CSV table of C-alpha atoms in Angstrom, one decimal:
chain,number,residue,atom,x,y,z
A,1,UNK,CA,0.0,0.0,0.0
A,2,UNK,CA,2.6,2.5,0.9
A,3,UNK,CA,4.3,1.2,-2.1
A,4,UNK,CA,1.9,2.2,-4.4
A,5,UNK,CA,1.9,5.7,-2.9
A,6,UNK,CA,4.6,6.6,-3.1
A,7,UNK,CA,4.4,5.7,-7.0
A,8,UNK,CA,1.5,7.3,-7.2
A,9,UNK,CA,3.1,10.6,-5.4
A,10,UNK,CA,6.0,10.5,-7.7
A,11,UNK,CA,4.5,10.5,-11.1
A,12,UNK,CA,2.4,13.1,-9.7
A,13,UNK,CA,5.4,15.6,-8.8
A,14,UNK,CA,6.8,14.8,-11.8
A,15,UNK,CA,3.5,15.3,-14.3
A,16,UNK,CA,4.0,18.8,-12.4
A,17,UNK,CA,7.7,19.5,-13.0
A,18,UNK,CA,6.8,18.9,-16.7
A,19,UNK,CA,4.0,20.9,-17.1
A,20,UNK,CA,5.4,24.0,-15.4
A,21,UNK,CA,8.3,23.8,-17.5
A,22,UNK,CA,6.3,23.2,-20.9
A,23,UNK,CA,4.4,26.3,-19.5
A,24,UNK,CA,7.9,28.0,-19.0
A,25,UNK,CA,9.3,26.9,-22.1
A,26,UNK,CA,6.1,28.2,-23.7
A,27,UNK,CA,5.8,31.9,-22.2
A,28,UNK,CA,9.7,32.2,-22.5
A,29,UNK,CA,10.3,31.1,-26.3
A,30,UNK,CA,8.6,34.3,-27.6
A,31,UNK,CA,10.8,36.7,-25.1
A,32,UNK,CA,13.5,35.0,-26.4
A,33,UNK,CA,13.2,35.0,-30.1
A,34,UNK,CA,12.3,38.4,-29.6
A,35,UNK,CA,15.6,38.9,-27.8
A,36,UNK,CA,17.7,37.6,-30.3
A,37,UNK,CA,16.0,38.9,-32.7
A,38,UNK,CA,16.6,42.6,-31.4
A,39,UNK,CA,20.1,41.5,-31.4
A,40,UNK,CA,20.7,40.1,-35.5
A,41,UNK,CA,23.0,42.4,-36.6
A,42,UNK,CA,22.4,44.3,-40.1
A,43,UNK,CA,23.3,43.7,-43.3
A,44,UNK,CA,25.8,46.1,-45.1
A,45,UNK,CA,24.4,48.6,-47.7
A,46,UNK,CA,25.7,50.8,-50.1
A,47,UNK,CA,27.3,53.7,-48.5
A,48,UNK,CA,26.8,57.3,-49.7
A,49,UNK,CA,29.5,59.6,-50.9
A,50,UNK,CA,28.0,63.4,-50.2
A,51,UNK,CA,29.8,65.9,-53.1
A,52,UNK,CA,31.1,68.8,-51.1
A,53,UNK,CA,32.5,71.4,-53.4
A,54,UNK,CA,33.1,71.3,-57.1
A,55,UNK,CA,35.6,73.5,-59.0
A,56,UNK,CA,35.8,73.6,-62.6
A,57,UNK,CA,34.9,70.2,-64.8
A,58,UNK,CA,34.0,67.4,-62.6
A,59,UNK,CA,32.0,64.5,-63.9
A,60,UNK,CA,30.6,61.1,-63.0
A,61,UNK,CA,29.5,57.7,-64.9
A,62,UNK,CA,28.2,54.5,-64.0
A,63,UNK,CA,31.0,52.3,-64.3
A,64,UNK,CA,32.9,53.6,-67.1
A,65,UNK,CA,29.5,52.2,-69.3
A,66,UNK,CA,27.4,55.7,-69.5
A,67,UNK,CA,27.9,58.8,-70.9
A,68,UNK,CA,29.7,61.0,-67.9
A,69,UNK,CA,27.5,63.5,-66.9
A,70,UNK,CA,28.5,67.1,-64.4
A,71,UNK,CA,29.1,66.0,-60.6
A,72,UNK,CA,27.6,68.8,-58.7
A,73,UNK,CA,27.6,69.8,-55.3
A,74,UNK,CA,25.0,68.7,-52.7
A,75,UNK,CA,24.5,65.3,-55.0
A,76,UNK,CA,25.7,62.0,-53.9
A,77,UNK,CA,27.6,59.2,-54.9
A,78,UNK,CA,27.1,55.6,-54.7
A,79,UNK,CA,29.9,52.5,-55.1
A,80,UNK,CA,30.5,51.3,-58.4
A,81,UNK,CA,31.1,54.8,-60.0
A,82,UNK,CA,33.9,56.7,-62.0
A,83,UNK,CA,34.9,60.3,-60.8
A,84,UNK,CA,36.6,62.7,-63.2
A,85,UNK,CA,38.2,65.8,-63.2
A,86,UNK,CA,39.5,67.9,-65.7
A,87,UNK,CA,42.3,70.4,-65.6
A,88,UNK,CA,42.5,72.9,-63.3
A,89,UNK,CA,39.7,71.0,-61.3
A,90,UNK,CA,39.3,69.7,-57.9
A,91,UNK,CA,35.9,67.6,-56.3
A,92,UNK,CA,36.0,67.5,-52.2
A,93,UNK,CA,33.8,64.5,-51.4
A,94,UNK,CA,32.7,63.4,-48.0
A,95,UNK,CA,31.8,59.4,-47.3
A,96,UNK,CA,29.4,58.1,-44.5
A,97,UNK,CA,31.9,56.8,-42.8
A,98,UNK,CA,33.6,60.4,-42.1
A,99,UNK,CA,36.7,60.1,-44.7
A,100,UNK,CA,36.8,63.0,-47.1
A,101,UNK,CA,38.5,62.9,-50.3
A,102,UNK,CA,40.1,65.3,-52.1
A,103,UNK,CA,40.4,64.6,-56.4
A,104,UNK,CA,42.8,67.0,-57.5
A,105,UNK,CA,42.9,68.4,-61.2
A,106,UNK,CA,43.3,65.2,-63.7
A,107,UNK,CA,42.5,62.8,-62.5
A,108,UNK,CA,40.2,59.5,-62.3
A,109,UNK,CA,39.2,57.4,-59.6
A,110,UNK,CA,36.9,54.3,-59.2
A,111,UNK,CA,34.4,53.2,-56.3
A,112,UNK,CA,34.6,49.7,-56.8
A,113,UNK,CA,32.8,48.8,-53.1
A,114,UNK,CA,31.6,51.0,-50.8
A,115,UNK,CA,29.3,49.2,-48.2
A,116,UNK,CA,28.6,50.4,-44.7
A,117,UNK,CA,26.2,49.0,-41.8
A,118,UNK,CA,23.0,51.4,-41.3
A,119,UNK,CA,23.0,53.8,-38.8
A,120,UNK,CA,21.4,56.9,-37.5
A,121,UNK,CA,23.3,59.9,-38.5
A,122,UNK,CA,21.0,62.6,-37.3
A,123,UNK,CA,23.3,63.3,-34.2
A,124,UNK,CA,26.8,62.9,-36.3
A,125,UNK,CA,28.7,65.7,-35.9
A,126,UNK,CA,31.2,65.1,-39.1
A,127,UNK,CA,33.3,67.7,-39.0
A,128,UNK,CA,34.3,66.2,-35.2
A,129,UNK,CA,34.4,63.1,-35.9
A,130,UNK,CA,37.3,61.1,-34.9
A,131,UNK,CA,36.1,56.9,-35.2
A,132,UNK,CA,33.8,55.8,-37.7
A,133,UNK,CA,30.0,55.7,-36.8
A,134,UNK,CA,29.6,51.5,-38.2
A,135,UNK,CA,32.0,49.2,-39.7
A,136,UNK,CA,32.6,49.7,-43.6
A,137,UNK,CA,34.4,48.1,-46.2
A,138,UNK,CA,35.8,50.5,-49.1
A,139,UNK,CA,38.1,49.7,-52.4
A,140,UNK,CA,38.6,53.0,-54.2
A,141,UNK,CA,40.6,52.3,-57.3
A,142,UNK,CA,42.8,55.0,-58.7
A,143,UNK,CA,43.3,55.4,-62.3
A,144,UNK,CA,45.0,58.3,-63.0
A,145,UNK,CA,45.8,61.6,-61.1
A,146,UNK,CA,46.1,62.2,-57.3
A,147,UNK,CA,43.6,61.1,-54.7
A,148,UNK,CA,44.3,62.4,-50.5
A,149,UNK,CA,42.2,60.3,-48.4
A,150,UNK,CA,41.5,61.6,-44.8
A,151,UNK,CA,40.2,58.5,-43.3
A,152,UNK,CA,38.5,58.1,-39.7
A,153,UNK,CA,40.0,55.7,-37.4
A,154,UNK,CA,38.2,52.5,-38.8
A,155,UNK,CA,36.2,49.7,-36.5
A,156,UNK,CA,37.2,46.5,-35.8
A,157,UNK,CA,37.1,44.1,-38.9
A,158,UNK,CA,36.6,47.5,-41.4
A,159,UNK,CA,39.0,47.8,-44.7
A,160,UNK,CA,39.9,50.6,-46.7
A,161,UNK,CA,41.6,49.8,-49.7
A,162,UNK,CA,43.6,51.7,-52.2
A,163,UNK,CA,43.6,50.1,-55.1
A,164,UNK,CA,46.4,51.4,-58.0
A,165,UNK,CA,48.2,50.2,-61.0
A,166,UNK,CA,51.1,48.6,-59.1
A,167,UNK,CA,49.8,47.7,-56.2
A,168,UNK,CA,47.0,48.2,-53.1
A,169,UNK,CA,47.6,50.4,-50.1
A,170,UNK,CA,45.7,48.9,-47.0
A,171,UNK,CA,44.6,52.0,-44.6
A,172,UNK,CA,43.2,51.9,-41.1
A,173,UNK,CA,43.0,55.8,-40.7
A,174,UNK,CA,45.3,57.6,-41.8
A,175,UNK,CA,45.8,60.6,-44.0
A,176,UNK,CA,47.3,59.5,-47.4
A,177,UNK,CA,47.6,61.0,-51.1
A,178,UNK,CA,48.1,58.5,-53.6
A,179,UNK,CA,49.2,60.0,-57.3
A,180,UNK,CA,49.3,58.0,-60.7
A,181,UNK,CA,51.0,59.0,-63.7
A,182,UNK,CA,50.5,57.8,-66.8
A,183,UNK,CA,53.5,59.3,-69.2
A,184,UNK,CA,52.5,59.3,-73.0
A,185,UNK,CA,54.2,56.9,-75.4
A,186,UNK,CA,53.7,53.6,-73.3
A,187,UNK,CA,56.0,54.8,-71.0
A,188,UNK,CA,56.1,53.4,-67.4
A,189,UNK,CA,53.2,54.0,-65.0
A,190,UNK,CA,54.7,55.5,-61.9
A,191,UNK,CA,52.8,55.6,-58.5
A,192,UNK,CA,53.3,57.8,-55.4
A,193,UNK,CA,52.3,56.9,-51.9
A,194,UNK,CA,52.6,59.9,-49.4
A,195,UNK,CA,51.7,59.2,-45.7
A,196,UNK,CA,52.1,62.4,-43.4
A,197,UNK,CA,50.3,60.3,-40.2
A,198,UNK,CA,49.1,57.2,-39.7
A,199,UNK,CA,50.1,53.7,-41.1
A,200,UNK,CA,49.3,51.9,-44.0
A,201,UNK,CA,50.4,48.6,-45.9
A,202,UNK,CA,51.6,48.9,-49.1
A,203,UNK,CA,51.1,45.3,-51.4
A,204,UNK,CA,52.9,45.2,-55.1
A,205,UNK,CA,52.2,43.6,-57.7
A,206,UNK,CA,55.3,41.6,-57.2
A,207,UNK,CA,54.2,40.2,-54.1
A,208,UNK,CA,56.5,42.2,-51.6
A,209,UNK,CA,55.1,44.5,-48.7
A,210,UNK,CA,56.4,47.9,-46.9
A,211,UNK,CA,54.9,49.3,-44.0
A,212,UNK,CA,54.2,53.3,-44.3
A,213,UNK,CA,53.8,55.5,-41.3
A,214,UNK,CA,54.1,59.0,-39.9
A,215,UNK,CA,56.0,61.2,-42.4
A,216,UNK,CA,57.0,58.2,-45.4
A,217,UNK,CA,56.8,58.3,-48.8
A,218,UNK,CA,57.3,55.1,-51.7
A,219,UNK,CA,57.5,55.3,-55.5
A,220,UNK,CA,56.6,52.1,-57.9
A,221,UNK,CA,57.1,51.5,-61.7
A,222,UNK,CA,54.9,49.1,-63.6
A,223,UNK,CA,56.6,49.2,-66.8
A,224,UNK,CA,54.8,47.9,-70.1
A,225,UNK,CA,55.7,44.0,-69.9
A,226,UNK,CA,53.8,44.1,-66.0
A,227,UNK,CA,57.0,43.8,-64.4
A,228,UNK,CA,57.3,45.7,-61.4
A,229,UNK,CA,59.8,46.2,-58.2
A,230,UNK,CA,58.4,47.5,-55.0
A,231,UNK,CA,60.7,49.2,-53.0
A,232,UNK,CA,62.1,47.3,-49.6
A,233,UNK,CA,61.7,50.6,-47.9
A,234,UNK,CA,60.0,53.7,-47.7
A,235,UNK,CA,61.7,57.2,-47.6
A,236,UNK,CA,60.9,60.2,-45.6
A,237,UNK,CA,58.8,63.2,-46.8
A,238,UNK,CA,59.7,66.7,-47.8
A,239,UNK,CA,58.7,68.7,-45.2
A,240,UNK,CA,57.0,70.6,-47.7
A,241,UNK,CA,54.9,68.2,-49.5
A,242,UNK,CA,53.4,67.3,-45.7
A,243,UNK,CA,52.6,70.8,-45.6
A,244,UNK,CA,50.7,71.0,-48.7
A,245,UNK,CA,48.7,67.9,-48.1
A,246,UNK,CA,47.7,68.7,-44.5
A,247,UNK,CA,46.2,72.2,-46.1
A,248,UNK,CA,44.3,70.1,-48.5
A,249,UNK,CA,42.8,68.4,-45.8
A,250,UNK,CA,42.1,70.9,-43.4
A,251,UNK,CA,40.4,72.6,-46.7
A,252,UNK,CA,38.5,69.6,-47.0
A,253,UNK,CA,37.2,69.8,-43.1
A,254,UNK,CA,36.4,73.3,-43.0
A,255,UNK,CA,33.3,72.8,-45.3
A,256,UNK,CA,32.4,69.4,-43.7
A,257,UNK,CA,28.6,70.2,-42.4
A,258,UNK,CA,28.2,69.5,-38.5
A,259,UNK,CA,24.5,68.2,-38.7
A,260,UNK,CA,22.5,67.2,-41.3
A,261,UNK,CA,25.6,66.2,-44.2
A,262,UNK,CA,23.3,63.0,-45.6
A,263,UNK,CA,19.7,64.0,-45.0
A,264,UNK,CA,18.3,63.4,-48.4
A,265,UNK,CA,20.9,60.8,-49.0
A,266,UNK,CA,19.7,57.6,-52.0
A,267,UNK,CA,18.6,54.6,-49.3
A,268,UNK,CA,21.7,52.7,-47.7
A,269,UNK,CA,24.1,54.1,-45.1
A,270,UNK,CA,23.4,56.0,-43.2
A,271,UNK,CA,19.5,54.9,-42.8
A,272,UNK,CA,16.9,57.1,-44.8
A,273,UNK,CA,14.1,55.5,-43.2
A,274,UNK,CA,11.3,54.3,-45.4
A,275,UNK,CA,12.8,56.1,-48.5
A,276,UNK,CA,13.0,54.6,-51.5
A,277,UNK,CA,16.0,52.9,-53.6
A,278,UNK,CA,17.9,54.9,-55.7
A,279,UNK,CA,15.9,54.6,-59.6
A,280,UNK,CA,19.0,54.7,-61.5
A,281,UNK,CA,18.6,58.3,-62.3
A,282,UNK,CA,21.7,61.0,-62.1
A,283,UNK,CA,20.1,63.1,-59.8
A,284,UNK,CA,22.0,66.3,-59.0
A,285,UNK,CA,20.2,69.2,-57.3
A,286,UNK,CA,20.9,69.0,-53.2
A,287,UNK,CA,19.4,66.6,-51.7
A,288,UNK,CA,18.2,64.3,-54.4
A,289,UNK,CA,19.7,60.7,-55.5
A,290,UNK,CA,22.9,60.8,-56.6
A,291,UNK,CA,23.2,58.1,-59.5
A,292,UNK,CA,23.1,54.4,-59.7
A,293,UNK,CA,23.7,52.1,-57.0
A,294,UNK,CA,25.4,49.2,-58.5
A,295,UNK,CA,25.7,45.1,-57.7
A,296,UNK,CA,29.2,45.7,-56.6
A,297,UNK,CA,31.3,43.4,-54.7
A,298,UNK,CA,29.0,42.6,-52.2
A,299,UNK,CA,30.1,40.6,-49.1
A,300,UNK,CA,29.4,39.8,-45.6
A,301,UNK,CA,30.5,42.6,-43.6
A,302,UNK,CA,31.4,42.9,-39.2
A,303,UNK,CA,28.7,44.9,-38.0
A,304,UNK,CA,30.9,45.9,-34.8
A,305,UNK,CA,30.5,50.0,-35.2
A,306,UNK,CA,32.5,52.1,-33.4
A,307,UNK,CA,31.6,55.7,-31.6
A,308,UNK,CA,32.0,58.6,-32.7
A,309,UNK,CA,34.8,61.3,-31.2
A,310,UNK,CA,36.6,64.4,-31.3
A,311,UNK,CA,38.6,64.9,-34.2
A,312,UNK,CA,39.6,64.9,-37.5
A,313,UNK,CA,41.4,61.5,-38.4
A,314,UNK,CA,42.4,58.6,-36.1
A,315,UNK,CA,46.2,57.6,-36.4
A,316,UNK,CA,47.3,54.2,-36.4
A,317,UNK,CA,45.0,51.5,-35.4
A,318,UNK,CA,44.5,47.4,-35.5
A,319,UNK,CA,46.3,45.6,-37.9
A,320,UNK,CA,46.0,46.1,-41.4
A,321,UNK,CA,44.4,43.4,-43.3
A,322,UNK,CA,46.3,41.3,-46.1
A,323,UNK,CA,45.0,43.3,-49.3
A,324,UNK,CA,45.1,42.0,-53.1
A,325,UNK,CA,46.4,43.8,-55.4
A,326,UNK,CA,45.0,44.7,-58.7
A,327,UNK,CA,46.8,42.9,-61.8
A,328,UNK,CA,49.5,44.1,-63.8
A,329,UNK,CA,49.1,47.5,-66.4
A,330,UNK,CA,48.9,46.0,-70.1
């Protein structure tokens, strides 16, 4: 008799046990789907590129595969387009992710990926801003001409990639000016890498890397067989030629807007809300979309963002990650 009892007692307790965690399990799984949920990181999107000033003849195309059209100020620019200048023309650009670029006269560069995590940038104060408001990846590719890149201090698992003719220059922040030349005649393609702060790692096309930092300067040939030698060190600046950059950049800054600098912006990074993707349309009055967003290289981005600061540019960093280097001039 007491036997059965205790049976009976047990299976009781335990039919209670079960159902109060069933009922558990059942009122918990919601809060914690939710939980996670609030916690899936986003997916990169095409960052914006907000034109700052134009002088003289600046224009853009989709790729190299449209008719250029005139880049004008207040428009924006998405990745996978080419940038143009003519002569005795400059375009100051600012990206979502707080670098500015300055294109000097002659010159052609190429946004092959731009792709940044969303973010709110209605309390981004640009023209302070020291770190980089979400994790980005960037490959600019120069062509021809000079390009000085004033990059922010970039999150953990970012890249910013300089992509030239004889090699790629892998940035964490830094400011850097990077100048191709392309002599007539078939003559060698030479390309200059100044660094007057921060650090940078430059890859050639033959395989060997140098480390830049504060005050350093390399020069590579490519000549017309593909052959190329990267130097095995770098060499230090002209005081002068520091100088000259640094006023470019501070040029730059000055006309960085403190609020408000991609209100309007096509739909990607920063977030725009419920705002439509950009149409395809070359869109240049202030505000409005600023050309196509293209397929791109898109990949799986960190979505790790850091905070924003005080500050122009972050020197230094993590590591620089292993870039690849575009293949040899023809």
């Amino acid at each position: 008799m007491m036997k059965n009892f205790t049976l009976t007692a047990l299976l009781a307790l335990a039919f209670l046990v079960y159902g109060t965690s069933q009922s558990y399990s059942a009122e918990a799984a919601p809060k914690v789907a939710a939980k996670v949920a609030a916690k899936a990181p986003e997916k990169p999107a095409a960052g914006n590129i907000r034109v700052l000033k134009i002088t003289g003849d600046v224009t853009r195309s989709l790729d190299a595969t449209k008719q250029p059209s005139a880049l004008k100020e207040g428009s924006f620019i998405q990745q996978d387009e080419v940038i143009t200048t003519g002569k005795n023309s400059k375009a100051l650009l600012l990206m979502s992710n707080g670098t500015t670029l300055t294109v000097d006269q002659n010159s052609s560069f190429h946004v092959d990926k731009f792709l940044q995590t969303p973010f709110d940038s209605s309390n981004v104060d640009y023209k302070t801003l020291k770190a980089e408001p979400s994790t980005s990846q960037t490959k600019l590719d120069v062509k021809t001409g000079s390009v000085i890149a004033d990059v922010c201090k970039l999150s953990k698992g970012s890249t910013f990639d300089i992509l030239t003719p004889v090699g790629v220059a892998g940035i964490r922040g830094t400011i850097i000016k990077v100048t191709v030349t392309r002599p007539g005649g078939g003559g060698p393609v030479t390309v200059s890498i100044d660094m007057p702060r921060g650090k940078a790692e430059f890859k050639g096309i033959d395989g060997k890397t140098v480390t830049l930092s504060d005050g350093t300067t390399i020069t590579v040939q490519v000549q017309a067989d593909g052959t190329s030698a990267t130097p095995a060190a770098t060499t230090p600046m002209p005081k002068e030629q520091m100088q000259e950059i640094q006023a470019l950049v501070k040029e730059a800054m000055a006309i960085v807007p403190e609020q408000g600098a991609f209100e309007g912006a096509p739909a990607g990074a920063p977030e725009q809300g419920d705002q439509p993707p950009s149409n395809g349309e070359n869109a240049d009055t202030a505000g409005g979309l600023g050309g196509d967003q293209g397929a791109g290289d898109v990949g799986t981005a960190p979505t790790t963002g850091g905070s924003g600061g005080g500050g122009s540019s972050g020197g230094g960093g993590n590591p620089t990650p292993t870039p690849t280097p575009n293949p040899p001039v023809s």
